[in-house]
PDB file of C-alpha atoms in Angstrom:
ATOM      1  CA  MET A   1       0.058   0.131   0.076  1.00  0.00           C
ATOM      2  CA  THR A   2       1.112   3.545  -0.809  1.00  0.00           C
ATOM      3  CA  THR A   3       0.525   6.611   1.318  1.00  0.00           C
ATOM      4  CA  VAL A   4      -0.234   9.924  -0.267  1.00  0.00           C
ATOM      5  CA  ASP A   5       3.180  11.310   0.939  1.00  0.00           C
ATOM      6  CA  GLN A   6       4.866   8.422  -1.082  1.00  0.00           C
ATOM      7  CA  LEU A   7       2.651   9.278  -4.110  1.00  0.00           C
ATOM      8  CA  VAL A   8       3.641  12.909  -3.880  1.00  0.00           C
ATOM      9  CA  ALA A   9       7.293  12.054  -3.410  1.00  0.00           C
ATOM     10  CA  ARG A  10       7.274   9.640  -6.343  1.00  0.00           C
ATOM     11  CA  ALA A  11       5.512  12.242  -8.553  1.00  0.00           C
ATOM     12  CA  ARG A  12       8.225  14.762  -7.938  1.00  0.00           C
ATOM     13  CA  GLU A  13      11.135  12.464  -8.606  1.00  0.00           C
ATOM     14  CA  GLY A  14      13.127  13.862 -11.438  1.00  0.00           C
ATOM     15  CA  MET A  15      11.060  17.137 -11.721  1.00  0.00           C
ATOM     16  CA  GLU A  16      12.765  20.347 -11.388  1.00  0.00           C
ATOM     17  CA  ARG A  17      10.036  22.370  -9.248  1.00  0.00           C
ATOM     18  CA  PRO A  18      10.671  26.037  -9.497  1.00  0.00           C
ATOM     19  CA  GLY A  19       9.980  28.417  -6.604  1.00  0.00           C
ATOM     20  CA  PRO A  20       7.952  31.570  -7.015  1.00  0.00           C
ATOM     21  CA  GLU A  21      10.992  33.652  -8.406  1.00  0.00           C
ATOM     22  CA  GLN A  22      12.131  30.909 -10.787  1.00  0.00           C
ATOM     23  CA  ALA A  23       8.632  30.446 -12.048  1.00  0.00           C
ATOM     24  CA  TRP A  24       8.205  34.115 -12.586  1.00  0.00           C
ATOM     25  CA  ALA A  25      11.397  34.117 -14.581  1.00  0.00           C
ATOM     26  CA  ALA A  26      10.179  31.095 -16.625  1.00  0.00           C
ATOM     27  CA  VAL A  27       6.809  32.777 -17.407  1.00  0.00           C
ATOM     28  CA  THR A  28       8.607  35.938 -18.578  1.00  0.00           C
ATOM     29  CA  ALA A  29      10.629  33.546 -20.832  1.00  0.00           C
ATOM     30  CA  GLY A  30       7.529  31.979 -22.219  1.00  0.00           C
ATOM     31  CA  ALA A  31       6.372  29.158 -19.830  1.00  0.00           C
ATOM     32  CA  ARG A  32       2.582  28.931 -19.039  1.00  0.00           C
ATOM     33  CA  LEU A  33       1.124  29.033 -15.567  1.00  0.00           C
ATOM     34  CA  VAL A  34      -1.904  26.730 -15.142  1.00  0.00           C
ATOM     35  CA  ASP A  35      -3.987  27.327 -11.987  1.00  0.00           C
ATOM     36  CA  ILE A  36      -5.775  24.048 -11.129  1.00  0.00           C
ATOM     37  CA  ARG A  37      -7.540  25.206  -7.994  1.00  0.00           C
ATOM     38  CA  PRO A  38     -11.370  25.128  -7.798  1.00  0.00           C
ATOM     39  CA  ALA A  39     -13.231  28.441  -8.132  1.00  0.00           C
ATOM     40  CA  ALA A  40     -14.017  28.583  -4.463  1.00  0.00           C
ATOM     41  CA  GLN A  41     -10.400  28.303  -3.527  1.00  0.00           C
ATOM     42  CA  ARG A  42      -9.303  31.031  -6.086  1.00  0.00           C
ATOM     43  CA  ALA A  43     -12.083  33.339  -4.674  1.00  0.00           C
ATOM     44  CA  ARG A  44     -10.780  32.978  -1.245  1.00  0.00           C
ATOM     45  CA  GLU A  45      -7.036  33.096  -1.994  1.00  0.00           C
ATOM     46  CA  GLY A  46      -6.732  35.221  -5.147  1.00  0.00           C
ATOM     47  CA  GLU A  47      -5.447  34.586  -8.591  1.00  0.00           C
ATOM     48  CA  ILE A  48      -2.129  35.038 -10.597  1.00  0.00           C
ATOM     49  CA  PRO A  49      -2.731  37.513 -13.463  1.00  0.00           C
ATOM     50  CA  GLY A  50      -2.085  35.621 -16.764  1.00  0.00           C
ATOM     51  CA  ALA A  51      -2.339  32.227 -15.387  1.00  0.00           C
ATOM     52  CA  LEU A  52      -4.709  29.773 -17.338  1.00  0.00           C
ATOM     53  CA  ILE A  53      -7.624  28.557 -15.087  1.00  0.00           C
ATOM     54  CA  ILE A  54      -8.107  24.945 -15.819  1.00  0.00           C
ATOM     55  CA  GLU A  55      -9.601  23.001 -12.858  1.00  0.00           C
ATOM     56  CA  ARG A  56      -8.053  19.782 -11.868  1.00  0.00           C
ATOM     57  CA  ASN A  57     -10.728  17.399 -13.309  1.00  0.00           C
ATOM     58  CA  VAL A  58     -10.280  18.514 -16.887  1.00  0.00           C
ATOM     59  CA  LEU A  59      -6.562  19.320 -16.932  1.00  0.00           C
ATOM     60  CA  GLU A  60      -5.262  16.412 -18.993  1.00  0.00           C
ATOM     61  CA  TRP A  61      -8.068  16.883 -21.664  1.00  0.00           C
ATOM     62  CA  ARG A  62      -7.147  20.509 -21.981  1.00  0.00           C
ATOM     63  CA  LEU A  63      -3.455  20.222 -22.268  1.00  0.00           C
ATOM     64  CA  ASP A  64      -3.030  17.090 -24.210  1.00  0.00           C
ATOM     65  CA  PRO A  65      -1.789  18.339 -27.588  1.00  0.00           C
ATOM     66  CA  THR A  66      -3.311  15.284 -29.453  1.00  0.00           C
ATOM     67  CA  GLY A  67      -6.731  15.518 -27.936  1.00  0.00           C
ATOM     68  CA  SER A  68      -9.918  16.826 -29.352  1.00  0.00           C
ATOM     69  CA  HIS A  69     -10.768  18.841 -26.119  1.00  0.00           C
ATOM     70  CA  ARG A  70      -7.329  20.775 -26.031  1.00  0.00           C
ATOM     71  CA  ILE A  71      -7.078  24.366 -25.596  1.00  0.00           C
ATOM     72  CA  PRO A  72      -5.296  26.441 -28.078  1.00  0.00           C
ATOM     73  CA  GLU A  73      -2.137  26.945 -26.058  1.00  0.00           C
ATOM     74  CA  ALA A  74      -1.693  23.100 -26.101  1.00  0.00           C
ATOM     75  CA  THR A  75       0.489  23.175 -29.202  1.00  0.00           C
ATOM     76  CA  GLY A  76       2.942  20.468 -28.535  1.00  0.00           C
ATOM     77  CA  HIS A  77       4.544  18.257 -26.135  1.00  0.00           C
ATOM     78  CA  ASP A  78       7.331  20.628 -25.483  1.00  0.00           C
ATOM     79  CA  VAL A  79       5.278  23.458 -23.934  1.00  0.00           C
ATOM     80  CA  PRO A  80       6.750  24.456 -20.680  1.00  0.00           C
ATOM     81  CA  TRP A  81       3.636  24.162 -18.330  1.00  0.00           C
ATOM     82  CA  ILE A  82       3.872  25.164 -14.494  1.00  0.00           C
ATOM     83  CA  VAL A  83       0.965  23.768 -12.677  1.00  0.00           C
ATOM     84  CA  VAL A  84      -0.236  25.791  -9.668  1.00  0.00           C
ATOM     85  CA  CYS A  85      -2.334  24.767  -6.642  1.00  0.00           C
ATOM     86  CA  SER A  86      -2.670  26.220  -3.366  1.00  0.00           C
ATOM     87  CA  GLU A  87       0.369  24.720  -1.515  1.00  0.00           C
ATOM     88  CA  GLY A  88       2.150  22.527  -4.180  1.00  0.00           C
ATOM     89  CA  TYR A  89       0.914  19.277  -3.419  1.00  0.00           C
ATOM     90  CA  ALA A  90      -1.915  18.479  -5.866  1.00  0.00           C
ATOM     91  CA  SER A  91      -0.073  20.306  -8.464  1.00  0.00           C
ATOM     92  CA  SER A  92       2.842  17.772  -8.241  1.00  0.00           C
ATOM     93  CA  LEU A  93       0.429  14.948  -8.893  1.00  0.00           C
ATOM     94  CA  ALA A  94      -1.179  16.875 -11.710  1.00  0.00           C
ATOM     95  CA  ALA A  95       2.278  17.609 -13.290  1.00  0.00           C
ATOM     96  CA  ALA A  96       3.220  14.006 -13.033  1.00  0.00           C
ATOM     97  CA  SER A  97       0.112  13.119 -14.976  1.00  0.00           C
ATOM     98  CA  LEU A  98       1.023  15.533 -17.770  1.00  0.00           C
ATOM     99  CA  ARG A  99       4.371  14.124 -17.907  1.00  0.00           C
ATOM    100  CA  GLU A 100       2.831  10.692 -18.464  1.00  0.00           C
ATOM    101  CA  LEU A 101       1.000  12.247 -21.409  1.00  0.00           C
ATOM    102  CA  GLY A 102       4.458  13.122 -22.830  1.00  0.00           C
ATOM    103  CA  LEU A 103       4.464  16.786 -21.691  1.00  0.00           C
ATOM    104  CA  PHE A 104       8.083  16.351 -20.709  1.00  0.00           C
ATOM    105  CA  ARG A 105       8.569  20.062 -19.641  1.00  0.00           C
ATOM    106  CA  ALA A 106       5.528  20.226 -17.197  1.00  0.00           C
ATOM    107  CA  THR A 107       6.344  20.754 -13.702  1.00  0.00           C
ATOM    108  CA  ASP A 108       4.661  22.532 -10.800  1.00  0.00           C
ATOM    109  CA  LEU A 109       5.193  25.692  -8.448  1.00  0.00           C
ATOM    110  CA  ALA A 110       6.898  24.682  -5.355  1.00  0.00           C
ATOM    111  CA  GLY A 111       4.896  26.148  -2.459  1.00  0.00           C
ATOM    112  CA  GLY A 112       2.047  26.875  -4.710  1.00  0.00           C
ATOM    113  CA  PHE A 113      -0.103  30.084  -4.835  1.00  0.00           C
ATOM    114  CA  VAL A 114       0.719  30.708  -1.118  1.00  0.00           C
ATOM    115  CA  ALA A 115       4.390  30.886  -1.897  1.00  0.00           C
ATOM    116  CA  TRP A 116       3.784  32.928  -4.883  1.00  0.00           C
ATOM    117  CA  ALA A 117       1.843  35.526  -2.912  1.00  0.00           C
ATOM    118  CA  ALA A 118       4.251  35.513   0.044  1.00  0.00           C
ATOM    119  CA  ALA A 119       7.018  36.271  -2.543  1.00  0.00           C
ATOM    120  CA  GLY A 120       5.232  39.451  -3.341  1.00  0.00           C
ATOM    121  CA  LEU A 121       4.741  38.564  -6.819  1.00  0.00           C
ATOM    122  CA  PRO A 122       1.458  39.704  -8.631  1.00  0.00           C
ATOM    123  CA  THR A 123      -1.973  38.572  -7.445  1.00  0.00           C
ATOM    124  CA  ARG A 124      -5.383  39.734  -7.747  1.00  0.00           C
ATOM    125  CA  SER A 125      -8.441  39.038  -5.766  1.00  0.00           C
ATOM    126  CA  VAL A 126     -11.413  37.923  -7.913  1.00  0.00           C
ATOM    127  CA  ASP A 127     -13.299  40.995  -7.114  1.00  0.00           C
ATOM    128  CA  GLN A 128     -10.874  43.774  -6.443  1.00  0.00           C
ATOM    129  CA  GLY A 129      -8.274  43.584  -9.263  1.00  0.00           C
ATOM    130  CA  LEU A 130      -4.315  43.549  -8.486  1.00  0.00           C
ATOM    131  CA  ARG A 131      -2.775  43.301  -5.220  1.00  0.00           C
TER     132      ARG A 131
END
């Protein structure tokens, strides 16, 4: 039997997980942030301007470049996706799933949205604009 901690550790094996500042630099160089948090959590915590909102339950369908339900940004297996959740656990599992689809540059934000906001990087509340 596997514990969830073991599952997360296995998902992170071999994956370079950028912290907030490294993710910001990657985004300015062309990487795409994908926020997988549910709407209620984004409303409570805030959002990252420019991040694509794709809730976890449809992530693979939207980012698989060979799928019929992909988004326009899913142009190939080499797109650098950085998955964001609240604290960086669910996003590790999601990024591992994307890597299984052949999206070899997929990773996740270490510390999640909480770390991004704590680093003072741009966020916005759902109803109040930029913070």
